[in-house]
Amino acid sequence: MLNVPSQSFPGPSSQQRVASGGRSKVPLKQGRSLMDWIRLTKSGKDLTGLKGRLIEVTEEELKKHNKKDDCWICIRGFVYNVSPYMEYHPGGEDELMRAAGSDGTDLFDQVHRWVNYESMLKECLVGRMAMKPALPKGMLPQSQVTDTLAKESPSSPSYDWFQTDSLVTIVIYTKQKDINLDSVIVDHRDDSFRVETVIKDYSYLVHVALSHEIQEDFSVLVVENVGKIEIVLKKKENTSWKRLGHPKENHNSIIPKKDTGLFYRKCQLVSKEDVTHDTKLFCLMLPPSTHLQVPVGQHVYLKLPITGTEIVKPYTPVSDSLFSEFKEPVLPNNIYIYFLIKIYPAGFFTPELDHLQIGDYVSVSNPEGNFIISQLQELEDLFLLAAGTGFTPMVKVLNYALTNIPSLRKVKLMFFNKTEDDIIWRSQLEKLAFKDKRFEVEFVLSAPTSEWSGKQGYISPALLSEFLKRSSDTSKVLICLCGPTPFTEQGMKMLHDLNFSKDEIHSFTA
Ligand code: FAD
Ligand code: NAP
């Protein structure tokens, strides 16, 4: 059972209190934590007022339930009675009431698309919309999808397939040049073969039930200059296939990325190593029937069932060390994903993660995030401002910039922590600074011991103006920020006040 302390909840530093993605969270009353909500949903209490019946809800009916003590909300065609949840909602009652008696799908997607509401609110399910206010996105007939999106979406991708005696090759023509192995996510599970190709802000799906069995492993090749993707499958039997398979949901359609649900696959925990007194390096192994590479600067969602409810939290993959990208040869289809995760003893998710044994499974989502690798192109000065585990997105950015950006003159990391013991990968950072003269690191501690002779305090205009020296007046600069939300927000304001432009700043948020 989780050890949730009884003092005011969420605690002053709780992730459940701090804002994410720019929205505010409100203090919840005592006894209204996520754990308390899960307990209530398991208590057998009738939370919908319908005694377990599911009904068809008309638009007129939905509209009537628009008060705090009688509040129904439709999300993706399903209607929930959220009144019992009001006091447990981390975003506050007013935020929920914005969607009262209406279709809250867009509002929900804007704020926390990744939250697993189906599981969290399953006891509040009233039923389906009889006449849906709008068809759930991604469920449009294909012709309609193509028509609606034709103006904004990338020129329509297409697919084809061909075979030899032993192989079947699926070819996707994206008609885009900036496609690479990160752009393609392939999952083969049971009878479903799903290829999601990320093309700018859209996803193109090839999703079929294959007509014949294939072997577990397959290869993915990308011809970057023409945007062609080839997925080579090995037949189990050398027979001729008459067709690739039956189309499944959203097959051969292009959908705005924000409207595709998060897709998860189960990954196995293969190792867990202490990095600091409270932070660990977790290594997860992708199933052999998945091709997934998390792009630099992006995060994924990890999902675990906690007391019967699926809980989802975001984490940013790192490399296994600061030097790993320099190792030869770099494997193109890496099956391992590494995470640096701080375990909060009174946290909700991380103690569960920490209790996993080697060989246990965690679900990992497709990547998300708004960092674009082209932000690093032709860069001369890269400044990284990280606090605590806000260091995690910096790892791959740092590795990528030092290895792939020839114009780069310097990379400086200012790393804020409480004490020396909290500094993640300190010796690696110092070693890197020694080996690569373009890289410098400065540690700033908020609660150092008396022996600490380095910088101390919090992010401040004085610290920043001293630290952020361009190598020339005209040098192309990028400043990346990540840490507790107030740290990032204060930092952003200070950088604007120091006259850095929006294009020169990237903050990592959910
Ligand atoms: P929470 O339950 O949210 O609790 C966190 C804090 O609140 C702890 O200090 C806890 O002691 C305190 N608290 C909780 N309950 C109480 C209570 N009842 N009373 C008093 N205090 C309480 N984190 C990483 O470690 N690595 C990453 O790579 C990473 N990447 C991220 C990427 C993104 C895009 C975002 C938005 C966040 C990322 N995080 C990362 C943070 C991560 O998502 C979680 O927020 C974090 O792991 C805490 O989760 P938790 O459920 O264990 O803690
Ligand atoms: P922490 O140890 O609590 O804090 C790290 C340092 O930042 C400490 O020196 C701390 O000082 C300081 N700090 C905290 N709040 C501050 C504020 N408001 N202003 C100035 N300085 C502040 O950090 P953590 O527990 O590792 O948490 C890291 C955070 O980063 C989490 O909130 C996590 O969600 C976030 N994160 C986000 C992403 C992303 O991509 N968005 C990725 C990874 C992590 P004191 O403790 O002494 O106050």
Coordinates of C-alpha atoms and ligand atoms in Angstrom, one line a residue:
M1 CA 0.0 0.0 0.0
L2 CA 1.3 3.5 -0.7
N3 CA 2.4 5.6 2.2
V4 CA 0.6 8.9 1.7
P5 CA 1.3 11.4 4.5
S6 CA -1.6 12.9 6.2
Q7 CA -0.5 16.6 6.2
S8 CA -2.0 19.1 3.8
F9 CA -2.2 17.6 0.4
P10 CA -0.7 18.0 -2.1
G11 CA 2.5 19.0 -0.2
P12 CA 4.2 22.3 -1.0
S13 CA 6.4 20.7 -3.6
S14 CA 4.0 18.2 -4.9
Q15 CA 3.8 17.5 -8.7
Q16 CA 0.1 17.4 -8.1
R17 CA 0.2 21.0 -7.0
V18 CA 2.7 22.6 -9.4
A19 CA 1.4 23.8 -12.7
S20 CA 2.2 21.9 -15.8
G21 CA 1.7 23.1 -19.4
G22 CA 1.0 26.6 -18.2
R23 CA -2.1 25.8 -16.2
S24 CA -2.6 26.3 -12.5
K25 CA -3.3 23.7 -10.0
V26 CA -5.3 24.5 -6.9
P27 CA -4.8 23.3 -3.3
L28 CA -7.0 20.3 -2.7
K29 CA -8.8 19.7 0.6
Q30 CA -7.5 17.1 3.0
G31 CA -8.7 13.6 2.0
R32 CA -9.0 14.6 -1.7
S33 CA -5.8 13.2 -3.1
L34 CA -5.6 10.9 -6.2
M35 CA -5.3 8.0 -3.8
D36 CA -8.4 9.1 -1.9
W37 CA -10.2 9.3 -5.3
I38 CA -9.1 5.7 -6.2
R39 CA -10.3 4.5 -2.8
L40 CA -13.7 6.1 -3.4
T41 CA -14.0 4.5 -6.9
K42 CA -13.3 1.1 -5.4
S43 CA -15.7 1.6 -2.5
G44 CA -18.7 0.3 -4.5
K45 CA -20.5 3.6 -4.0
D46 CA -22.9 4.5 -6.9
L47 CA -21.0 7.5 -8.4
T48 CA -23.3 8.1 -11.4
G49 CA -26.6 8.0 -9.6
L50 CA -27.8 5.4 -12.1
K51 CA -27.2 2.2 -10.1
G52 CA -24.7 0.8 -12.6
R53 CA -27.0 1.3 -15.6
L54 CA -25.5 2.8 -18.8
I55 CA -27.7 5.1 -20.8
E56 CA -27.8 6.8 -24.2
V57 CA -27.5 10.5 -23.6
T58 CA -29.1 13.0 -26.0
E59 CA -27.6 16.5 -26.4
E60 CA -30.7 18.0 -24.6
E61 CA -30.2 15.7 -21.7
L62 CA -26.4 16.5 -21.5
K63 CA -27.1 20.2 -21.4
K64 CA -29.4 19.9 -18.4
H65 CA -26.6 18.5 -16.2
N66 CA -24.6 21.7 -15.9
K67 CA -24.4 22.4 -12.2
K68 CA -21.7 21.5 -9.7
D69 CA -23.8 18.9 -7.9
D70 CA -25.1 17.6 -11.2
C71 CA -22.4 17.9 -13.8
W72 CA -22.1 15.7 -16.8
I73 CA -19.3 16.1 -19.4
C74 CA -18.9 14.3 -22.7
I75 CA -15.3 13.2 -23.7
R76 CA -14.8 11.5 -27.1
G77 CA -18.5 10.4 -27.2
F78 CA -18.7 9.1 -23.7
V79 CA -20.6 10.9 -20.9
Y80 CA -19.3 11.1 -17.4
N81 CA -21.0 12.4 -14.2
V82 CA -18.0 14.3 -12.8
S83 CA -19.8 15.8 -9.7
P84 CA -18.3 13.3 -7.3
Y85 CA -14.8 14.0 -8.8
M86 CA -15.1 17.9 -8.4
E87 CA -13.2 18.1 -5.2
Y88 CA -10.5 15.7 -6.4
H89 CA -9.7 17.5 -9.6
P90 CA -6.1 18.9 -9.4
G91 CA -7.1 21.8 -11.8
G92 CA -10.0 22.8 -9.5
E93 CA -13.8 22.7 -9.8
D94 CA -14.1 25.9 -11.9
E95 CA -11.9 24.3 -14.6
L96 CA -14.2 21.2 -14.7
M97 CA -17.3 23.4 -14.8
R98 CA -16.1 25.1 -18.0
A99 CA -17.2 21.9 -19.8
A100 CA -20.4 21.3 -17.7
G101 CA -23.2 19.9 -19.7
S102 CA -21.2 19.9 -23.0
D103 CA -18.6 18.2 -25.1
G104 CA -15.3 18.8 -23.2
T105 CA -13.1 16.9 -25.6
D106 CA -11.2 19.9 -26.9
L107 CA -10.8 21.5 -23.5
F108 CA -9.6 18.2 -22.1
D109 CA -7.1 17.7 -25.0
Q110 CA -5.7 21.3 -24.6
V111 CA -4.9 20.7 -20.9
H112 CA -4.1 17.1 -20.3
R113 CA -4.6 14.9 -23.3
W114 CA -2.4 12.2 -21.7
V115 CA -4.4 11.8 -18.5
N116 CA -6.0 8.4 -18.5
Y117 CA -9.5 9.6 -17.8
E118 CA -11.1 6.3 -19.0
S119 CA -9.5 4.5 -16.1
M120 CA -9.8 7.4 -13.6
L121 CA -13.5 8.1 -14.3
K122 CA -14.7 4.6 -15.2
E123 CA -17.1 4.5 -12.2
C124 CA -18.5 7.9 -13.3
L125 CA -19.5 6.7 -16.8
V126 CA -23.1 7.5 -17.5
G127 CA -23.2 6.2 -21.1
R128 CA -22.6 7.1 -24.7
M129 CA -23.9 10.1 -26.6
A130 CA -27.0 9.0 -28.5
M131 CA -26.4 11.8 -31.0
K132 CA -22.8 12.7 -30.7
P133 CA -22.2 16.5 -30.6
A134 CA -19.3 15.8 -32.9
L135 CA -17.9 12.5 -34.2
P136 CA -14.9 11.6 -32.1
K137 CA -11.8 12.8 -33.8
G138 CA -9.8 10.2 -35.7
M139 CA -13.1 8.3 -36.3
L140 CA -14.1 10.2 -39.4
P141 CA -14.6 8.2 -42.6
Q142 CA -11.4 8.4 -44.5
S143 CA -12.7 10.4 -47.4
Q144 CA -13.9 13.1 -44.9
V145 CA -10.5 13.1 -43.1
T146 CA -8.7 13.7 -46.3
D147 CA -11.1 16.4 -47.4
T148 CA -11.2 18.3 -44.1
L149 CA -7.4 18.2 -43.7
A150 CA -6.4 18.7 -47.3
K151 CA -5.7 22.4 -46.9
E152 CA -3.4 22.2 -43.8
S153 CA -2.0 18.7 -43.8
P154 CA 1.2 17.6 -45.5
S155 CA 0.7 16.4 -49.1
S156 CA -1.1 13.1 -48.7
P157 CA 1.2 10.2 -47.9
S158 CA 0.4 6.8 -49.4
Y159 CA 1.5 3.2 -49.0
D160 CA 2.1 0.1 -51.1
W161 CA 3.4 -3.4 -50.5
F162 CA 5.2 -6.1 -52.4
Q163 CA 6.6 -9.5 -51.6
T164 CA 9.2 -12.1 -52.4
D165 CA 9.0 -15.8 -51.3
S166 CA 10.1 -15.0 -47.8
L167 CA 9.6 -11.3 -47.3
V168 CA 6.8 -8.7 -47.4
T169 CA 7.8 -5.1 -47.7
I170 CA 5.4 -2.3 -46.8
V171 CA 6.5 1.0 -48.4
I172 CA 5.3 4.4 -47.2
Y173 CA 5.7 7.4 -49.4
T174 CA 5.6 10.4 -47.1
K175 CA 6.5 12.9 -49.9
Q176 CA 8.5 14.8 -47.2
K177 CA 12.2 15.2 -46.9
D178 CA 12.6 15.6 -43.1
I179 CA 11.7 12.0 -42.3
N180 CA 14.1 9.8 -40.3
L181 CA 14.0 6.6 -38.2
D182 CA 12.5 8.6 -35.3
S183 CA 9.5 9.5 -37.5
V184 CA 8.3 5.9 -37.7
I185 CA 6.7 3.9 -34.9
V186 CA 5.8 0.3 -35.6
D187 CA 3.9 -2.1 -33.4
H188 CA 3.0 -5.6 -34.1
R189 CA 0.7 -7.1 -31.5
D190 CA -1.6 -10.1 -31.8
D191 CA -3.3 -9.6 -35.2
S192 CA -2.7 -5.9 -35.5
F193 CA 0.2 -4.4 -37.5
R194 CA 0.3 -0.6 -36.9
V195 CA 2.7 1.9 -38.4
E196 CA 2.5 5.5 -37.3
T197 CA 4.5 7.9 -39.3
V198 CA 4.9 11.4 -37.8
I199 CA 4.9 14.0 -40.5
K200 CA 5.1 17.5 -39.0
D201 CA 2.1 17.9 -36.7
Y202 CA 0.3 14.9 -38.3
S203 CA 0.3 11.1 -38.0
Y204 CA -0.2 8.9 -41.0
L205 CA -1.4 5.5 -40.0
V206 CA -1.1 2.1 -41.8
H207 CA -3.1 -0.2 -39.6
V208 CA -4.0 -3.7 -40.7
A209 CA -4.7 -7.2 -39.5
L210 CA -2.1 -9.0 -41.5
S211 CA -3.5 -11.8 -43.7
H212 CA -0.7 -14.2 -42.8
E213 CA 1.6 -14.8 -39.8
I214 CA 5.0 -13.2 -39.7
Q215 CA 8.1 -13.6 -37.6
E216 CA 8.6 -11.4 -34.6
D217 CA 11.4 -9.2 -35.8
F218 CA 11.2 -6.8 -38.8
S219 CA 13.4 -4.1 -40.1
V220 CA 12.7 -0.4 -40.8
L221 CA 14.6 1.6 -43.4
V222 CA 14.2 5.2 -44.3
V223 CA 15.4 6.7 -47.5
E224 CA 15.6 10.3 -46.2
N225 CA 16.1 12.3 -49.3
V226 CA 12.9 11.1 -50.8
G227 CA 10.9 10.5 -47.6
K228 CA 10.4 6.8 -48.3
I229 CA 10.0 4.3 -45.5
E230 CA 10.4 0.5 -46.0
I231 CA 9.3 -2.0 -43.4
V232 CA 10.5 -5.5 -44.2
L233 CA 8.6 -8.3 -42.6
K234 CA 9.6 -12.0 -42.6
K235 CA 6.9 -14.4 -43.6
K236 CA 6.4 -17.4 -41.3
E237 CA 5.6 -19.6 -44.3
N238 CA 6.8 -19.1 -47.8
T239 CA 3.4 -18.8 -49.3
S240 CA 2.2 -16.0 -51.6
W241 CA -0.1 -13.4 -50.0
K242 CA -3.1 -12.2 -51.9
R243 CA -3.5 -9.2 -49.8
L244 CA -1.7 -7.4 -47.0
G245 CA -4.6 -7.8 -44.6
H246 CA -7.8 -6.2 -43.4
P247 CA -7.9 -2.5 -42.6
K248 CA -8.2 -1.7 -38.9
E249 CA -9.1 1.6 -37.2
N250 CA -7.9 4.7 -39.0
H251 CA -6.0 2.7 -41.6
N252 CA -4.5 4.8 -44.3
S253 CA -5.6 8.1 -42.8
I254 CA -3.7 11.2 -41.8
I255 CA -4.8 12.7 -38.5
P256 CA -3.6 15.8 -36.5
K257 CA -1.1 14.4 -34.0
K258 CA -2.9 16.0 -31.1
D259 CA -6.0 14.0 -32.0
T260 CA -4.4 10.5 -32.1
G261 CA -4.8 8.8 -28.8
L262 CA -1.6 7.8 -26.9
F263 CA -0.5 4.4 -28.0
Y264 CA 1.2 2.2 -25.4
R265 CA 3.3 -1.0 -25.5
K266 CA 4.6 -3.0 -22.6
C267 CA 8.3 -2.7 -21.9
Q268 CA 10.3 -4.9 -19.6
L269 CA 12.5 -3.5 -16.8
V270 CA 16.0 -4.8 -17.5
S271 CA 18.0 -2.8 -15.0
K272 CA 17.8 -0.2 -12.3
E273 CA 20.9 1.6 -10.9
D274 CA 21.4 4.2 -8.2
V275 CA 22.6 7.5 -9.5
T276 CA 22.2 9.7 -6.5
H277 CA 20.6 9.0 -3.0
D278 CA 17.1 9.4 -4.6
T279 CA 17.5 9.2 -8.4
K280 CA 17.9 6.0 -10.4
L281 CA 18.7 5.0 -14.0
F282 CA 16.0 2.7 -15.2
C283 CA 16.5 0.7 -18.4
L284 CA 13.4 -0.6 -20.2
M285 CA 13.5 -2.9 -23.1
L286 CA 11.1 -2.5 -26.0
P287 CA 9.3 -5.6 -27.3
P288 CA 11.0 -7.1 -30.4
S289 CA 7.8 -6.4 -32.3
T290 CA 8.1 -2.6 -31.8
H291 CA 10.2 0.0 -33.5
L292 CA 10.3 3.2 -31.5
Q293 CA 13.0 5.8 -31.1
V294 CA 12.3 8.8 -28.9
P295 CA 13.4 12.0 -30.6
V296 CA 15.8 14.4 -28.9
G297 CA 13.9 16.7 -26.5
Q298 CA 10.8 14.6 -26.4
H299 CA 9.2 12.7 -23.5
V300 CA 7.0 9.7 -23.2
Y301 CA 4.3 8.7 -20.7
L302 CA 4.8 5.7 -18.4
K303 CA 1.7 3.9 -17.3
L304 CA 1.3 1.5 -14.3
P305 CA -1.8 0.1 -12.7
I306 CA -1.9 1.4 -9.1
T307 CA -4.5 -0.2 -6.9
G308 CA -6.5 -1.2 -10.0
T309 CA -6.4 2.3 -11.7
E310 CA -4.1 3.0 -14.6
I311 CA -1.9 6.0 -13.7
V312 CA 0.2 7.9 -16.2
K313 CA 3.1 10.3 -15.7
P314 CA 5.5 11.9 -18.2
Y315 CA 9.3 11.0 -18.2
T316 CA 12.1 12.1 -20.6
P317 CA 14.4 9.4 -21.9
V318 CA 18.1 9.9 -21.6
S319 CA 21.1 8.1 -23.0
D320 CA 22.7 5.5 -20.8
S321 CA 25.6 7.9 -20.1
L322 CA 26.8 11.3 -21.3
F323 CA 29.3 9.5 -23.4
S324 CA 27.1 6.8 -25.0
E325 CA 26.5 8.7 -28.3
F326 CA 30.2 8.8 -28.9
K327 CA 30.5 5.0 -28.8
E328 CA 30.9 3.2 -32.1
P329 CA 28.9 1.8 -33.7
V330 CA 25.8 3.7 -32.8
L331 CA 22.9 1.2 -33.2
P332 CA 20.1 2.5 -35.4
N333 CA 17.4 0.4 -33.9
N334 CA 18.0 0.7 -30.2
I335 CA 15.8 -1.5 -28.2
Y336 CA 16.6 0.1 -24.8
I337 CA 15.1 3.2 -23.3
Y338 CA 16.8 4.8 -20.3
F339 CA 15.2 7.1 -17.8
L340 CA 16.7 9.1 -14.9
I341 CA 13.9 9.1 -12.3
K342 CA 13.8 10.7 -8.9
I343 CA 11.9 8.6 -6.4
Y344 CA 9.7 10.7 -4.1
P345 CA 9.0 8.6 -1.0
A346 CA 5.6 10.2 -0.5
G347 CA 4.9 10.5 -4.2
F348 CA 2.2 8.6 -5.9
F349 CA 3.8 7.0 -9.0
T350 CA 7.6 6.8 -8.4
P351 CA 7.5 4.5 -5.3
E352 CA 5.5 2.0 -7.4
L353 CA 8.0 2.3 -10.2
D354 CA 10.8 1.8 -7.7
H355 CA 9.1 -1.4 -6.4
L356 CA 9.2 -3.0 -9.9
Q357 CA 11.4 -6.0 -10.1
I358 CA 13.7 -6.8 -13.0
G359 CA 11.5 -8.5 -15.6
D360 CA 8.4 -6.6 -14.7
Y361 CA 6.5 -4.6 -17.3
V362 CA 5.7 -0.9 -17.6
S363 CA 3.6 0.6 -20.5
V364 CA 5.4 3.2 -22.6
S365 CA 3.6 5.7 -24.8
N366 CA 4.6 7.2 -28.2
P367 CA 6.8 10.2 -27.8
E368 CA 5.4 13.7 -27.4
G369 CA 6.9 17.2 -27.1
N370 CA 7.5 20.4 -29.0
F371 CA 11.2 20.5 -29.2
I372 CA 12.3 20.4 -32.8
I373 CA 15.8 19.3 -33.7
S374 CA 16.1 22.0 -36.3
Q375 CA 16.3 24.5 -33.4
L376 CA 19.9 23.3 -33.0
Q377 CA 20.9 23.7 -36.7
E378 CA 23.7 26.2 -37.2
L379 CA 23.7 27.0 -33.5
E380 CA 26.8 28.6 -32.1
D381 CA 26.0 29.0 -28.4
L382 CA 23.8 26.5 -26.5
F383 CA 22.9 27.4 -22.9
L384 CA 21.2 24.8 -20.7
L385 CA 19.4 25.8 -17.5
A386 CA 18.3 22.8 -15.5
A387 CA 17.0 22.3 -12.0
G388 CA 16.8 18.8 -10.4
T389 CA 15.5 16.2 -12.8
G390 CA 14.9 19.0 -15.2
F391 CA 18.4 17.9 -16.3
T392 CA 16.8 14.9 -18.2
P393 CA 15.9 16.6 -21.5
M394 CA 19.3 18.3 -21.5
V395 CA 21.1 15.0 -21.8
K396 CA 20.1 14.1 -25.3
V397 CA 20.2 17.8 -26.4
L398 CA 23.7 18.1 -25.1
N399 CA 24.9 14.8 -26.7
Y400 CA 23.2 15.7 -30.0
A401 CA 24.6 19.2 -30.2
L402 CA 28.2 18.2 -29.4
T403 CA 28.1 15.3 -32.0
N404 CA 26.1 16.7 -34.8
I405 CA 26.3 20.5 -34.9
P406 CA 29.5 21.6 -36.6
S407 CA 28.9 25.3 -36.1
L408 CA 28.7 24.8 -32.3
R409 CA 31.2 26.9 -30.4
K410 CA 30.1 26.4 -26.8
V411 CA 27.6 24.6 -24.6
K412 CA 27.2 25.8 -21.1
L413 CA 25.1 24.0 -18.5
M414 CA 24.0 25.8 -15.3
F415 CA 22.6 23.0 -13.0
F416 CA 20.6 24.0 -9.9
N417 CA 20.2 21.6 -7.1
K418 CA 19.7 21.6 -3.3
T419 CA 23.0 19.9 -2.2
E420 CA 26.0 18.3 -3.8
D421 CA 24.5 14.9 -3.2
D422 CA 21.6 15.8 -5.4
I423 CA 23.7 16.5 -8.5
I424 CA 22.9 13.9 -11.2
W425 CA 25.9 12.5 -13.1
R426 CA 28.3 15.1 -11.6
S427 CA 31.5 13.2 -12.4
Q428 CA 30.4 12.5 -15.9
L429 CA 29.6 16.2 -16.4
E430 CA 33.0 17.2 -15.1
K431 CA 34.7 14.6 -17.3
L432 CA 32.9 15.8 -20.3
A433 CA 33.9 19.4 -19.6
F434 CA 37.5 18.2 -19.3
K435 CA 37.4 16.2 -22.6
D436 CA 35.4 18.6 -24.7
K437 CA 36.6 22.2 -24.4
R438 CA 33.3 23.5 -25.9
F439 CA 31.4 22.3 -22.9
E440 CA 31.3 24.0 -19.5
V441 CA 29.3 23.2 -16.4
E442 CA 28.4 25.3 -13.4
F443 CA 26.6 23.9 -10.3
V444 CA 24.4 26.2 -8.2
L445 CA 23.2 24.9 -4.9
S446 CA 20.3 26.2 -2.9
A447 CA 21.1 24.4 0.4
P448 CA 24.9 23.7 0.3
T449 CA 27.0 22.6 3.2
S450 CA 29.6 25.0 4.6
E451 CA 32.3 23.3 2.6
W452 CA 30.8 24.3 -0.8
S453 CA 32.9 26.9 -2.5
G454 CA 30.8 27.1 -5.7
K455 CA 27.8 29.2 -6.6
Q456 CA 24.8 29.2 -4.3
G457 CA 21.2 30.5 -4.4
Y458 CA 18.4 30.4 -6.9
I459 CA 17.9 31.3 -10.5
S460 CA 18.3 35.1 -10.7
P461 CA 18.9 37.9 -13.3
A462 CA 22.4 38.4 -11.9
L463 CA 23.4 34.8 -12.3
L464 CA 21.9 34.6 -15.8
S465 CA 23.4 37.8 -17.1
E466 CA 26.8 36.7 -16.0
F467 CA 26.4 33.1 -17.4
L468 CA 24.7 33.9 -20.7
K469 CA 27.6 35.4 -22.6
R470 CA 27.4 35.0 -26.4
S471 CA 30.6 34.0 -28.2
S472 CA 30.0 37.0 -30.5
D473 CA 27.3 39.7 -30.8
T474 CA 25.7 38.0 -33.7
S475 CA 26.1 34.3 -32.7
K476 CA 23.1 32.1 -33.0
V477 CA 22.0 31.2 -29.5
L478 CA 19.5 28.8 -27.9
I479 CA 18.7 28.7 -24.2
C480 CA 16.9 25.6 -22.9
L481 CA 15.2 25.6 -19.5
C482 CA 13.7 22.8 -17.5
G483 CA 12.8 22.2 -13.8
P484 CA 10.0 22.7 -11.4
T485 CA 7.4 24.8 -13.1
P486 CA 7.9 28.0 -11.0
F487 CA 11.6 27.7 -11.8
T488 CA 11.0 27.5 -15.5
E489 CA 8.4 30.3 -15.5
Q490 CA 10.6 32.6 -13.5
G491 CA 13.6 31.8 -15.7
M492 CA 11.5 32.5 -18.9
K493 CA 10.6 35.9 -17.5
M494 CA 14.2 36.8 -16.6
L495 CA 15.4 35.8 -20.1
H496 CA 12.8 38.0 -21.7
D497 CA 13.9 40.8 -19.4
L498 CA 17.4 40.2 -20.6
N499 CA 16.2 40.7 -24.2
F500 CA 16.5 37.2 -25.5
S501 CA 13.9 36.6 -28.2
K502 CA 11.2 33.9 -28.1
D503 CA 13.1 32.0 -30.8
E504 CA 16.2 31.9 -28.6
I505 CA 14.4 30.2 -25.7
H506 CA 13.0 26.7 -25.3
S507 CA 11.2 25.7 -22.1
F508 CA 10.4 22.0 -21.6
T509 CA 6.9 21.5 -20.2
A510 CA 4.3 18.7 -20.4
Ligands
FAD1 P1 3.8 13.1 -6.7 O1 2.7 12.3 -6.1 O2 3.4 14.0 -7.8 O3 4.5 13.8 -5.5 C1 5.7 14.6 -5.8 C2 6.1 15.4 -4.5 O4 4.9 15.8 -3.7 C3 7.0 14.7 -3.6 O5 7.8 15.6 -3.0 C4 6.0 14.2 -2.5 O6 6.8 13.9 -1.4 C5 5.1 15.3 -2.4 N1 3.8 14.7 -1.9 C6 3.0 13.8 -2.5 N2 1.9 13.5 -1.8 C7 2.0 14.3 -0.7 C8 1.2 14.5 0.5 N3 0.1 13.9 0.7 N4 1.6 15.4 1.4 C9 2.8 16.1 1.2 N5 3.6 15.9 0.2 C10 3.2 15.1 -0.8 N6 10.7 13.2 -13.4 C11 11.8 12.4 -13.4 O7 12.3 12.0 -12.3 N7 12.5 12.1 -14.5 C12 12.1 12.6 -15.7 O8 12.7 12.3 -16.8 C13 10.9 13.4 -15.8 N8 10.4 13.9 -17.0 C14 9.3 14.7 -17.0 C15 8.9 15.2 -18.2 C16 7.8 16.0 -18.2 C17 7.3 16.5 -19.6 C18 7.2 16.4 -17.0 C19 6.0 17.3 -17.0 C20 7.6 15.8 -15.8 C21 8.7 15.0 -15.8 N9 9.1 14.4 -14.6 C22 10.2 13.7 -14.6 C23 8.3 14.5 -13.4 C24 7.3 13.2 -13.3 O9 6.4 13.3 -14.4 C25 6.5 13.2 -12.0 O10 5.9 14.4 -11.8 C26 7.4 12.8 -10.8 O11 8.1 11.6 -11.0 C27 6.6 12.7 -9.5 O12 5.7 11.7 -9.6 P2 5.1 11.0 -8.3 O13 3.7 10.6 -8.7 O14 5.9 10.0 -7.7 O15 5.0 12.2 -7.2
NAP2 P1 14.2 20.0 -6.7 O1 15.3 19.1 -6.2 O2 13.1 20.2 -5.8 O3 14.8 21.4 -7.1 C1 16.0 21.6 -7.9 C2 16.5 23.0 -7.6 O4 15.6 23.9 -8.0 C3 16.7 23.2 -6.1 O5 17.8 24.0 -5.9 C4 15.5 24.0 -5.7 O6 15.6 24.8 -4.6 C5 15.3 24.8 -7.0 N1 13.9 25.3 -7.1 C6 12.8 24.7 -6.8 N2 11.7 25.5 -7.0 C7 12.2 26.7 -7.4 C8 11.6 27.9 -7.7 N3 10.3 28.1 -7.7 N4 12.5 28.9 -8.1 C9 13.8 28.7 -8.1 N5 14.4 27.6 -7.8 C10 13.6 26.6 -7.4 O7 13.7 19.4 -8.1 P2 13.1 18.0 -8.5 O8 12.4 17.4 -7.3 O9 14.2 17.2 -9.1 O10 12.0 18.4 -9.5 C11 12.3 18.6 -10.9 C12 11.1 19.2 -11.6 O11 11.4 19.2 -13.0 C13 9.8 18.4 -11.4 O12 8.8 19.4 -11.2 C14 9.6 17.8 -12.8 O13 8.2 17.7 -13.1 C15 10.3 18.8 -13.7 N6 10.7 18.1 -15.0 C16 10.1 18.5 -16.1 C17 10.5 18.0 -17.3 C18 9.9 18.5 -18.6 O14 10.2 18.1 -19.7 N7 8.9 19.3 -18.5 C19 11.5 17.0 -17.3 C20 12.0 16.6 -16.2 C21 11.6 17.1 -15.0 P3 15.0 24.5 -3.2 O15 14.5 23.1 -3.2 O16 16.0 24.7 -2.2 O17 13.8 25.4 -3.1

